[in-house]
Amino acid sequence: MPDLYAVIGNPIAHSKSPFIHAEFSRQTGQDMRYEAILAPPDGFTIAVTTFRQCGGKGMNVTVPFKLEACNISTRLTERADVAQAVNTLIFDDNEILGDNTDGDGLVRDIVINLGFVITGKRVLLMGAGGAARGVLLPLLEHQPRMLTIANRTVQKARELQQQFSSYGSVASSDYADLVGQKFDFVINATSASLSGELPPLPPSVFAAESLAYDMMYGSGLTPFLQFAQQHGVIHLADGIGMLVEQAAESFSLWRGVRPETEPVIEMLRPEL
Ligand code: ATR
């Protein structure tokens, strides 16, 4: 019997995780199976328990269950604890370990795949929801000169600033107050792209040679990446690299072997 893993969420039909993990296991010769589980909105815990009883060794968790996954974990890694969100569960006989590999995925994509240095740079993170919280600690571990969190509801950005200021230099802002400031990295962690919208970002924020990074992806450029391109930014990245890297980190935690991500990113990359 191959070892059993799954991604759980709602909706789940369009998840690319089964494809990604099938490629990783083929590439590394791991004897495992990885499936997708659709849980009803109020049925997360029972679905996880059932999967565990069937011999499941680990799970990826996606929208809308990342907070619930945090709550059912018997132990959390620091990065999952500060994010208050779990995207990776590791089961053993007496324990459910909750981890969060999203931020590691983002940082690996920026630093290793795209070749940018975060240390000493000015980073603007747009959004103050779960997606933003999940990447703050790994970004701050690279010691940017300043990490500014901008959010439509500025109070939420202020709360994150307070929570994370012990990990590095963090500021918070609304969008209008960004006028006159420049950033080397502008990262979109809002859900605005999902509805074809754009945060009200002043175009003057992009420094020369800046990287515009959208944690979302789709076919073609997201509205944020189109905006950045229209305002002269040449380094553009969507969230495909982050998606594959966070999966690779989960895979390494489960199997103790790190797969090659580049060929899988190439397979998934939509025609831009
Ligand atoms: P997620 O888990 O994807 O982060 P979330 O917790 O609902 O989802 O957070 C969504 C984030 O996107 C929030 O920061 C939200 O801003 P508000 O806190 O002001 O609501 C942001 N967001 C969503 N749509 C947006 C838009 N059209 N313009 C700017 N920010 C937007």
PDB file of C-alpha atoms and ligand atoms in Angstrom:
ATOM      1  CA  MET A   1       0.000   0.000   0.000  1.00  0.00           C
ATOM      2  CA  PRO A   2       1.452   3.399  -0.973  1.00  0.00           C
ATOM      3  CA  ASP A   3       1.480   6.090   1.747  1.00  0.00           C
ATOM      4  CA  LEU A   4      -1.591   8.268   1.543  1.00  0.00           C
ATOM      5  CA  TYR A   5      -1.773  12.096   1.402  1.00  0.00           C
ATOM      6  CA  ALA A   6      -4.450  14.582   0.341  1.00  0.00           C
ATOM      7  CA  VAL A   7      -5.366  18.210  -0.111  1.00  0.00           C
ATOM      8  CA  ILE A   8      -8.590  19.254   1.593  1.00  0.00           C
ATOM      9  CA  GLY A   9     -10.629  22.378   0.825  1.00  0.00           C
ATOM     10  CA  ASN A  10     -13.873  23.770  -0.533  1.00  0.00           C
ATOM     11  CA  PRO A  11     -13.898  24.199  -3.490  1.00  0.00           C
ATOM     12  CA  ILE A  12     -11.153  21.741  -4.448  1.00  0.00           C
ATOM     13  CA  ALA A  13     -11.859  20.576  -8.022  1.00  0.00           C
ATOM     14  CA  HIS A  14      -9.425  23.039  -9.597  1.00  0.00           C
ATOM     15  CA  SER A  15      -6.601  22.435  -7.130  1.00  0.00           C
ATOM     16  CA  LYS A  16      -3.261  21.867  -8.840  1.00  0.00           C
ATOM     17  CA  SER A  17      -1.826  20.119  -5.767  1.00  0.00           C
ATOM     18  CA  PRO A  18      -2.634  16.526  -6.896  1.00  0.00           C
ATOM     19  CA  PHE A  19      -0.799  17.166 -10.172  1.00  0.00           C
ATOM     20  CA  ILE A  20       2.170  18.802  -8.434  1.00  0.00           C
ATOM     21  CA  HIS A  21       2.578  16.028  -5.850  1.00  0.00           C
ATOM     22  CA  ALA A  22       2.154  13.311  -8.488  1.00  0.00           C
ATOM     23  CA  GLU A  23       5.043  14.919 -10.386  1.00  0.00           C
ATOM     24  CA  PHE A  24       7.147  15.180  -7.212  1.00  0.00           C
ATOM     25  CA  SER A  25       6.575  11.530  -6.278  1.00  0.00           C
ATOM     26  CA  ARG A  26       7.319  10.353  -9.825  1.00  0.00           C
ATOM     27  CA  GLN A  27      10.490  12.432  -9.904  1.00  0.00           C
ATOM     28  CA  THR A  28      11.756  11.214  -6.500  1.00  0.00           C
ATOM     29  CA  GLY A  29      10.471   7.629  -6.748  1.00  0.00           C
ATOM     30  CA  GLN A  30       8.377   7.907  -3.579  1.00  0.00           C
ATOM     31  CA  ASP A  31       5.695   5.267  -3.082  1.00  0.00           C
ATOM     32  CA  MET A  32       2.734   7.500  -2.259  1.00  0.00           C
ATOM     33  CA  ARG A  33      -0.719   8.503  -3.370  1.00  0.00           C
ATOM     34  CA  TYR A  34      -2.140  12.048  -3.163  1.00  0.00           C
ATOM     35  CA  GLU A  35      -5.810  12.841  -3.621  1.00  0.00           C
ATOM     36  CA  ALA A  36      -8.204  15.810  -3.352  1.00  0.00           C
ATOM     37  CA  ILE A  37     -10.911  15.849  -0.681  1.00  0.00           C
ATOM     38  CA  LEU A  38     -13.907  18.174  -0.815  1.00  0.00           C
ATOM     39  CA  ALA A  39     -15.134  18.821   2.738  1.00  0.00           C
ATOM     40  CA  PRO A  40     -18.442  20.535   3.460  1.00  0.00           C
ATOM     41  CA  PRO A  41     -18.034  23.914   5.216  1.00  0.00           C
ATOM     42  CA  ASP A  42     -18.915  22.386   8.601  1.00  0.00           C
ATOM     43  CA  GLY A  43     -17.245  19.026   7.961  1.00  0.00           C
ATOM     44  CA  PHE A  44     -13.511  19.689   8.161  1.00  0.00           C
ATOM     45  CA  THR A  45     -12.685  17.916  11.429  1.00  0.00           C
ATOM     46  CA  ILE A  46     -14.661  14.784  10.600  1.00  0.00           C
ATOM     47  CA  ALA A  47     -13.084  14.578   7.133  1.00  0.00           C
ATOM     48  CA  VAL A  48      -9.593  14.834   8.645  1.00  0.00           C
ATOM     49  CA  THR A  49     -10.385  12.222  11.300  1.00  0.00           C
ATOM     50  CA  THR A  50     -11.742   9.815   8.685  1.00  0.00           C
ATOM     51  CA  PHE A  51      -8.711  10.316   6.457  1.00  0.00           C
ATOM     52  CA  ARG A  52      -6.394   9.633   9.396  1.00  0.00           C
ATOM     53  CA  GLN A  53      -8.316   6.484  10.324  1.00  0.00           C
ATOM     54  CA  CYS A  54      -7.861   5.288   6.733  1.00  0.00           C
ATOM     55  CA  GLY A  55      -4.091   5.546   7.211  1.00  0.00           C
ATOM     56  CA  GLY A  56      -3.493   9.070   5.875  1.00  0.00           C
ATOM     57  CA  LYS A  57      -0.024  10.349   6.736  1.00  0.00           C
ATOM     58  CA  GLY A  58      -0.444  14.037   5.972  1.00  0.00           C
ATOM     59  CA  MET A  59      -2.596  16.685   4.347  1.00  0.00           C
ATOM     60  CA  ASN A  60      -2.438  20.032   2.654  1.00  0.00           C
ATOM     61  CA  VAL A  61      -5.173  22.401   3.749  1.00  0.00           C
ATOM     62  CA  THR A  62      -6.601  25.178   1.623  1.00  0.00           C
ATOM     63  CA  VAL A  63      -9.433  27.727   1.708  1.00  0.00           C
ATOM     64  CA  PRO A  64     -11.499  27.976   3.902  1.00  0.00           C
ATOM     65  CA  PHE A  65      -9.987  25.591   6.474  1.00  0.00           C
ATOM     66  CA  LYS A  66      -6.540  26.979   7.329  1.00  0.00           C
ATOM     67  CA  LEU A  67      -7.643  28.400  10.692  1.00  0.00           C
ATOM     68  CA  GLU A  68      -9.556  25.237  11.631  1.00  0.00           C
ATOM     69  CA  ALA A  69      -6.465  23.219  10.742  1.00  0.00           C
ATOM     70  CA  CYS A  70      -4.575  25.379  13.216  1.00  0.00           C
ATOM     71  CA  ASN A  71      -7.140  24.602  15.895  1.00  0.00           C
ATOM     72  CA  ILE A  72      -7.080  20.816  15.444  1.00  0.00           C
ATOM     73  CA  SER A  73      -3.268  20.636  15.491  1.00  0.00           C
ATOM     74  CA  THR A  74      -1.854  19.265  18.744  1.00  0.00           C
ATOM     75  CA  ARG A  75       1.451  21.056  18.036  1.00  0.00           C
ATOM     76  CA  LEU A  76       2.292  24.025  15.803  1.00  0.00           C
ATOM     77  CA  THR A  77       5.547  25.181  14.262  1.00  0.00           C
ATOM     78  CA  GLU A  78       6.441  28.794  15.062  1.00  0.00           C
ATOM     79  CA  ARG A  79       5.654  29.927  11.519  1.00  0.00           C
ATOM     80  CA  ALA A  80       2.174  28.352  11.688  1.00  0.00           C
ATOM     81  CA  ASP A  81       1.568  29.731  15.169  1.00  0.00           C
ATOM     82  CA  VAL A  82       2.368  33.345  14.248  1.00  0.00           C
ATOM     83  CA  ALA A  83       0.369  33.036  11.015  1.00  0.00           C
ATOM     84  CA  GLN A  84      -2.547  31.410  12.878  1.00  0.00           C
ATOM     85  CA  ALA A  85      -2.977  29.380   9.704  1.00  0.00           C
ATOM     86  CA  VAL A  86      -1.957  25.827   8.796  1.00  0.00           C
ATOM     87  CA  ASN A  87      -1.573  24.561   5.233  1.00  0.00           C
ATOM     88  CA  THR A  88       0.295  21.349   6.077  1.00  0.00           C
ATOM     89  CA  LEU A  89      -0.671  18.621   8.546  1.00  0.00           C
ATOM     90  CA  ILE A  90       1.669  15.801   9.517  1.00  0.00           C
ATOM     91  CA  PHE A  91       0.093  12.867  11.335  1.00  0.00           C
ATOM     92  CA  ASP A  92       1.704  10.343  13.596  1.00  0.00           C
ATOM     93  CA  ASP A  93       0.218   8.001  16.180  1.00  0.00           C
ATOM     94  CA  ASN A  94      -0.346  10.556  18.931  1.00  0.00           C
ATOM     95  CA  GLU A  95       0.143  13.906  17.305  1.00  0.00           C
ATOM     96  CA  ILE A  96      -1.106  16.263  14.608  1.00  0.00           C
ATOM     97  CA  LEU A  97       1.688  18.666  13.716  1.00  0.00           C
ATOM     98  CA  GLY A  98       0.483  21.838  11.959  1.00  0.00           C
ATOM     99  CA  ASP A  99       2.877  23.800   9.769  1.00  0.00           C
ATOM    100  CA  ASN A 100       2.595  26.620   7.248  1.00  0.00           C
ATOM    101  CA  THR A 101       4.782  26.404   4.135  1.00  0.00           C
ATOM    102  CA  ASP A 102       3.225  29.343   2.229  1.00  0.00           C
ATOM    103  CA  GLY A 103       5.743  31.969   3.317  1.00  0.00           C
ATOM    104  CA  ASP A 104       8.675  29.646   2.732  1.00  0.00           C
ATOM    105  CA  GLY A 105       7.261  29.047  -0.760  1.00  0.00           C
ATOM    106  CA  LEU A 106       7.048  32.762  -1.504  1.00  0.00           C
ATOM    107  CA  VAL A 107      10.546  33.495  -0.243  1.00  0.00           C
ATOM    108  CA  ARG A 108      12.124  30.551  -2.088  1.00  0.00           C
ATOM    109  CA  ASP A 109      10.444  31.655  -5.296  1.00  0.00           C
ATOM    110  CA  ILE A 110      11.720  35.223  -4.917  1.00  0.00           C
ATOM    111  CA  VAL A 111      15.239  34.377  -3.733  1.00  0.00           C
ATOM    112  CA  ILE A 112      16.085  31.098  -5.481  1.00  0.00           C
ATOM    113  CA  ASN A 113      13.926  30.974  -8.620  1.00  0.00           C
ATOM    114  CA  LEU A 114      13.813  34.682  -9.442  1.00  0.00           C
ATOM    115  CA  GLY A 115      17.234  35.516  -7.985  1.00  0.00           C
ATOM    116  CA  PHE A 116      16.310  38.615  -5.938  1.00  0.00           C
ATOM    117  CA  VAL A 117      17.857  39.551  -2.587  1.00  0.00           C
ATOM    118  CA  ILE A 118      15.372  40.635   0.100  1.00  0.00           C
ATOM    119  CA  THR A 119      17.927  41.540   2.771  1.00  0.00           C
ATOM    120  CA  GLY A 120      18.300  45.312   3.143  1.00  0.00           C
ATOM    121  CA  LYS A 121      15.500  46.049   0.643  1.00  0.00           C
ATOM    122  CA  ARG A 122      12.191  47.927   0.940  1.00  0.00           C
ATOM    123  CA  VAL A 123       9.209  45.573   0.804  1.00  0.00           C
ATOM    124  CA  LEU A 124       5.580  46.570   0.407  1.00  0.00           C
ATOM    125  CA  LEU A 125       3.056  43.868   1.303  1.00  0.00           C
ATOM    126  CA  MET A 126      -0.498  44.660   0.184  1.00  0.00           C
ATOM    127  CA  GLY A 127      -3.243  43.018   2.248  1.00  0.00           C
ATOM    128  CA  ALA A 128      -3.676  42.125   5.915  1.00  0.00           C
ATOM    129  CA  GLY A 129      -5.751  38.929   5.750  1.00  0.00           C
ATOM    130  CA  GLY A 130      -4.725  35.304   6.138  1.00  0.00           C
ATOM    131  CA  ALA A 131      -2.558  35.288   3.003  1.00  0.00           C
ATOM    132  CA  ALA A 132      -0.509  38.246   4.255  1.00  0.00           C
ATOM    133  CA  ARG A 133      -0.178  36.823   7.772  1.00  0.00           C
ATOM    134  CA  GLY A 134       1.144  33.557   6.350  1.00  0.00           C
ATOM    135  CA  VAL A 135       4.137  35.170   4.629  1.00  0.00           C
ATOM    136  CA  LEU A 136       5.196  37.856   7.118  1.00  0.00           C
ATOM    137  CA  LEU A 137       7.562  35.822   9.288  1.00  0.00           C
ATOM    138  CA  PRO A 138       9.516  34.176   6.415  1.00  0.00           C
ATOM    139  CA  LEU A 139       9.858  37.597   4.714  1.00  0.00           C
ATOM    140  CA  LEU A 140      11.104  39.219   7.934  1.00  0.00           C
ATOM    141  CA  GLU A 141      13.613  36.394   8.460  1.00  0.00           C
ATOM    142  CA  HIS A 142      15.400  37.781   5.391  1.00  0.00           C
ATOM    143  CA  GLN A 143      15.782  41.112   7.193  1.00  0.00           C
ATOM    144  CA  PRO A 144      14.407  43.641   4.714  1.00  0.00           C
ATOM    145  CA  ARG A 145      15.325  47.256   5.504  1.00  0.00           C
ATOM    146  CA  MET A 146      11.615  47.912   6.034  1.00  0.00           C
ATOM    147  CA  LEU A 147       8.490  45.865   5.446  1.00  0.00           C
ATOM    148  CA  THR A 148       5.421  48.059   5.021  1.00  0.00           C
ATOM    149  CA  ILE A 149       1.963  46.474   5.252  1.00  0.00           C
ATOM    150  CA  ALA A 150      -0.688  48.430   3.315  1.00  0.00           C
ATOM    151  CA  ASN A 151      -4.362  47.638   3.660  1.00  0.00           C
ATOM    152  CA  ARG A 152      -7.703  49.139   2.670  1.00  0.00           C
ATOM    153  CA  THR A 153      -8.834  48.706   6.290  1.00  0.00           C
ATOM    154  CA  VAL A 154      -5.745  50.255   7.827  1.00  0.00           C
ATOM    155  CA  GLN A 155      -6.543  49.047  11.353  1.00  0.00           C
ATOM    156  CA  LYS A 156      -5.854  45.454  10.276  1.00  0.00           C
ATOM    157  CA  ALA A 157      -2.436  46.501   8.939  1.00  0.00           C
ATOM    158  CA  ARG A 158      -1.705  48.253  12.252  1.00  0.00           C
ATOM    159  CA  GLU A 159      -2.560  45.084  14.191  1.00  0.00           C
ATOM    160  CA  LEU A 160      -0.196  43.001  12.046  1.00  0.00           C
ATOM    161  CA  GLN A 161       2.521  45.630  12.463  1.00  0.00           C
ATOM    162  CA  GLN A 162       2.206  45.349  16.235  1.00  0.00           C
ATOM    163  CA  GLN A 163       2.160  41.557  16.165  1.00  0.00           C
ATOM    164  CA  PHE A 164       5.244  41.237  13.949  1.00  0.00           C
ATOM    165  CA  SER A 165       7.403  44.187  15.014  1.00  0.00           C
ATOM    166  CA  SER A 166       9.493  41.981  17.295  1.00  0.00           C
ATOM    167  CA  TYR A 167      10.679  40.068  14.185  1.00  0.00           C
ATOM    168  CA  GLY A 168      12.001  43.056  12.216  1.00  0.00           C
ATOM    169  CA  SER A 169      11.324  46.573  10.904  1.00  0.00           C
ATOM    170  CA  VAL A 170       7.611  46.711  10.123  1.00  0.00           C
ATOM    171  CA  ALA A 171       5.436  49.705   9.203  1.00  0.00           C
ATOM    172  CA  SER A 172       1.753  49.985   8.296  1.00  0.00           C
ATOM    173  CA  SER A 173      -0.078  52.337   5.995  1.00  0.00           C
ATOM    174  CA  ASP A 174      -3.186  52.954   3.992  1.00  0.00           C
ATOM    175  CA  TYR A 175      -2.762  53.168   0.223  1.00  0.00           C
ATOM    176  CA  ALA A 176      -3.012  56.949  -0.100  1.00  0.00           C
ATOM    177  CA  ASP A 177      -0.124  57.512   2.332  1.00  0.00           C
ATOM    178  CA  LEU A 178       2.214  55.493   0.113  1.00  0.00           C
ATOM    179  CA  VAL A 179       2.577  58.485  -2.222  1.00  0.00           C
ATOM    180  CA  GLY A 180       6.210  59.617  -2.104  1.00  0.00           C
ATOM    181  CA  GLN A 181       7.567  56.224  -0.975  1.00  0.00           C
ATOM    182  CA  LYS A 182       9.450  53.721  -3.161  1.00  0.00           C
ATOM    183  CA  PHE A 183       9.742  49.951  -2.783  1.00  0.00           C
ATOM    184  CA  ASP A 184      12.015  47.289  -4.274  1.00  0.00           C
ATOM    185  CA  PHE A 185       9.358  44.591  -3.849  1.00  0.00           C
ATOM    186  CA  VAL A 186       5.609  45.139  -4.168  1.00  0.00           C
ATOM    187  CA  ILE A 187       3.790  41.962  -3.191  1.00  0.00           C
ATOM    188  CA  ASN A 188       0.051  41.546  -3.653  1.00  0.00           C
ATOM    189  CA  ALA A 189      -1.393  39.387  -0.863  1.00  0.00           C
ATOM    190  CA  THR A 190      -4.923  40.773  -1.243  1.00  0.00           C
ATOM    191  CA  SER A 191      -7.765  38.756  -2.722  1.00  0.00           C
ATOM    192  CA  ALA A 192      -8.574  41.651  -5.091  1.00  0.00           C
ATOM    193  CA  SER A 193      -7.350  39.806  -8.212  1.00  0.00           C
ATOM    194  CA  LEU A 194      -9.958  37.092  -7.604  1.00  0.00           C
ATOM    195  CA  SER A 195     -12.672  39.581  -8.497  1.00  0.00           C
ATOM    196  CA  GLY A 196     -10.634  41.274 -11.215  1.00  0.00           C
ATOM    197  CA  GLU A 197      -9.970  44.267  -8.957  1.00  0.00           C
ATOM    198  CA  LEU A 198      -6.899  46.195  -7.994  1.00  0.00           C
ATOM    199  CA  PRO A 199      -5.925  47.744  -4.640  1.00  0.00           C
ATOM    200  CA  PRO A 200      -5.770  51.592  -4.960  1.00  0.00           C
ATOM    201  CA  LEU A 201      -1.984  51.586  -5.196  1.00  0.00           C
ATOM    202  CA  PRO A 202      -0.201  54.827  -6.201  1.00  0.00           C
ATOM    203  CA  PRO A 203       1.933  53.906  -9.261  1.00  0.00           C
ATOM    204  CA  SER A 204       4.824  55.975  -7.884  1.00  0.00           C
ATOM    205  CA  VAL A 205       5.657  53.172  -5.369  1.00  0.00           C
ATOM    206  CA  PHE A 206       7.702  51.127  -7.836  1.00  0.00           C
ATOM    207  CA  ALA A 207      11.447  51.734  -7.487  1.00  0.00           C
ATOM    208  CA  ALA A 208      13.739  51.229 -10.490  1.00  0.00           C
ATOM    209  CA  GLU A 209      14.315  47.475 -11.027  1.00  0.00           C
ATOM    210  CA  SER A 210      11.530  46.628  -8.593  1.00  0.00           C
ATOM    211  CA  LEU A 211       9.761  43.265  -8.590  1.00  0.00           C
ATOM    212  CA  ALA A 212       5.960  43.176  -8.718  1.00  0.00           C
ATOM    213  CA  TYR A 213       4.787  39.859  -7.275  1.00  0.00           C
ATOM    214  CA  ASP A 214       1.159  38.686  -7.237  1.00  0.00           C
ATOM    215  CA  MET A 215       0.525  35.726  -4.946  1.00  0.00           C
ATOM    216  CA  MET A 216      -2.503  34.954  -7.146  1.00  0.00           C
ATOM    217  CA  TYR A 217      -2.242  33.484 -10.633  1.00  0.00           C
ATOM    218  CA  GLY A 218      -4.467  32.882 -13.600  1.00  0.00           C
ATOM    219  CA  SER A 219      -4.196  32.778 -17.347  1.00  0.00           C
ATOM    220  CA  GLY A 220      -2.392  35.909 -18.469  1.00  0.00           C
ATOM    221  CA  LEU A 221      -1.296  38.759 -16.234  1.00  0.00           C
ATOM    222  CA  THR A 222      -3.367  39.497 -13.126  1.00  0.00           C
ATOM    223  CA  PRO A 223      -4.854  43.040 -12.869  1.00  0.00           C
ATOM    224  CA  PHE A 224      -2.046  44.003 -10.454  1.00  0.00           C
ATOM    225  CA  LEU A 225       0.697  42.745 -12.786  1.00  0.00           C
ATOM    226  CA  GLN A 226      -0.931  44.541 -15.731  1.00  0.00           C
ATOM    227  CA  PHE A 227      -0.954  47.742 -13.657  1.00  0.00           C
ATOM    228  CA  ALA A 228       2.713  47.295 -12.725  1.00  0.00           C
ATOM    229  CA  GLN A 229       3.657  46.636 -16.349  1.00  0.00           C
ATOM    230  CA  GLN A 230       1.750  49.715 -17.527  1.00  0.00           C
ATOM    231  CA  HIS A 231       3.808  51.757 -15.071  1.00  0.00           C
ATOM    232  CA  GLY A 232       7.143  50.518 -16.338  1.00  0.00           C
ATOM    233  CA  VAL A 233       7.884  47.540 -14.072  1.00  0.00           C
ATOM    234  CA  ILE A 234       9.762  44.847 -15.979  1.00  0.00           C
ATOM    235  CA  HIS A 235      10.150  42.213 -13.273  1.00  0.00           C
ATOM    236  CA  LEU A 236       6.737  40.581 -12.933  1.00  0.00           C
ATOM    237  CA  ALA A 237       5.875  37.308 -11.172  1.00  0.00           C
ATOM    238  CA  ASP A 238       2.629  35.536 -10.438  1.00  0.00           C
ATOM    239  CA  GLY A 239       1.956  32.966  -7.708  1.00  0.00           C
ATOM    240  CA  ILE A 240       2.681  29.795  -9.700  1.00  0.00           C
ATOM    241  CA  GLY A 241       6.237  29.598  -8.378  1.00  0.00           C
ATOM    242  CA  MET A 242       5.047  30.091  -4.803  1.00  0.00           C
ATOM    243  CA  LEU A 243       2.378  27.413  -5.277  1.00  0.00           C
ATOM    244  CA  VAL A 244       4.929  24.834  -6.401  1.00  0.00           C
ATOM    245  CA  GLU A 245       7.485  25.852  -3.758  1.00  0.00           C
ATOM    246  CA  GLN A 246       5.034  25.612  -0.860  1.00  0.00           C
ATOM    247  CA  ALA A 247       4.088  22.151  -2.148  1.00  0.00           C
ATOM    248  CA  ALA A 248       7.773  21.162  -2.321  1.00  0.00           C
ATOM    249  CA  GLU A 249       8.299  22.256   1.283  1.00  0.00           C
ATOM    250  CA  SER A 250       5.291  20.157   2.410  1.00  0.00           C
ATOM    251  CA  PHE A 251       6.594  17.202   0.377  1.00  0.00           C
ATOM    252  CA  SER A 252      10.026  17.507   2.021  1.00  0.00           C
ATOM    253  CA  LEU A 253       8.474  17.588   5.489  1.00  0.00           C
ATOM    254  CA  TRP A 254       6.486  14.424   4.758  1.00  0.00           C
ATOM    255  CA  ARG A 255       9.036  12.429   2.782  1.00  0.00           C
ATOM    256  CA  GLY A 256      12.438  13.806   3.830  1.00  0.00           C
ATOM    257  CA  VAL A 257      13.428  14.462   0.219  1.00  0.00           C
ATOM    258  CA  ARG A 258      13.236  17.779  -1.647  1.00  0.00           C
ATOM    259  CA  PRO A 259      11.890  17.551  -5.204  1.00  0.00           C
ATOM    260  CA  GLU A 260      13.031  19.681  -8.148  1.00  0.00           C
ATOM    261  CA  THR A 261      10.541  22.503  -8.584  1.00  0.00           C
ATOM    262  CA  GLU A 262      11.655  24.098 -11.835  1.00  0.00           C
ATOM    263  CA  PRO A 263      10.309  21.434 -14.223  1.00  0.00           C
ATOM    264  CA  VAL A 264       6.938  21.463 -12.437  1.00  0.00           C
ATOM    265  CA  ILE A 265       6.713  25.267 -12.539  1.00  0.00           C
ATOM    266  CA  GLU A 266       7.409  25.073 -16.276  1.00  0.00           C
ATOM    267  CA  MET A 267       4.614  22.539 -16.756  1.00  0.00           C
ATOM    268  CA  LEU A 268       2.112  24.722 -14.930  1.00  0.00           C
ATOM    269  CA  ARG A 269       3.107  28.116 -16.198  1.00  0.00           C
ATOM    270  CA  PRO A 270       0.268  29.510 -18.241  1.00  0.00           C
ATOM    271  CA  GLU A 271       1.122  31.263 -21.489  1.00  0.00           C
ATOM    272  CA  LEU A 272       1.798  34.835 -20.366  1.00  0.00           C
TER     273      LEU A 272
HETATM  274  P1  ATR B   1      -7.023  35.890   2.443  1.00  0.00           P
HETATM  275  O1  ATR B   1      -7.100  34.706   3.346  1.00  0.00           O
HETATM  276  O2  ATR B   1      -6.968  35.571   0.975  1.00  0.00           O
HETATM  277  O3  ATR B   1      -5.959  36.858   2.857  1.00  0.00           O
HETATM  278  P2  ATR B   1      -8.963  37.594   3.668  1.00  0.00           P
HETATM  279  O4  ATR B   1      -8.469  37.214   5.020  1.00  0.00           O
HETATM  280  O5  ATR B   1     -10.435  37.726   3.418  1.00  0.00           O
HETATM  281  O6  ATR B   1      -8.452  36.582   2.572  1.00  0.00           O
HETATM  282  O7  ATR B   1      -8.235  38.969   3.275  1.00  0.00           O
HETATM  283  C1  ATR B   1      -8.412  39.571   2.032  1.00  0.00           C
HETATM  284  C2  ATR B   1      -7.459  40.757   1.931  1.00  0.00           C
HETATM  285  O8  ATR B   1      -7.587  41.346   0.624  1.00  0.00           O
HETATM  286  C3  ATR B   1      -7.759  41.880   2.912  1.00  0.00           C
HETATM  287  O9  ATR B   1      -6.554  42.505   3.268  1.00  0.00           O
HETATM  288  C4  ATR B   1      -8.653  42.815   2.078  1.00  0.00           C
HETATM  289  O10 ATR B   1      -8.661  44.136   2.524  1.00  0.00           O
HETATM  290  P3  ATR B   1      -9.650  44.602   3.740  1.00  0.00           P
HETATM  291  O11 ATR B   1      -9.029  44.056   4.985  1.00  0.00           O
HETATM  292  O12 ATR B   1      -9.636  46.064   3.685  1.00  0.00           O
HETATM  293  O13 ATR B   1     -10.979  43.974   3.415  1.00  0.00           O
HETATM  294  C5  ATR B   1      -7.964  42.712   0.752  1.00  0.00           C
HETATM  295  N1  ATR B   1      -8.804  43.080  -0.395  1.00  0.00           N
HETATM  296  C6  ATR B   1      -9.788  42.336  -0.964  1.00  0.00           C
HETATM  297  N2  ATR B   1     -10.318  42.973  -2.028  1.00  0.00           N
HETATM  298  C7  ATR B   1      -9.643  44.151  -2.145  1.00  0.00           C
HETATM  299  C8  ATR B   1      -9.712  45.260  -3.058  1.00  0.00           C
HETATM  300  N3  ATR B   1     -10.598  45.282  -4.062  1.00  0.00           N
HETATM  301  N4  ATR B   1      -8.874  46.299  -2.861  1.00  0.00           N
HETATM  302  C9  ATR B   1      -7.980  46.279  -1.833  1.00  0.00           C
HETATM  303  N5  ATR B   1      -7.856  45.269  -0.951  1.00  0.00           N
HETATM  304  C10 ATR B   1      -8.678  44.214  -1.102  1.00  0.00           C
END
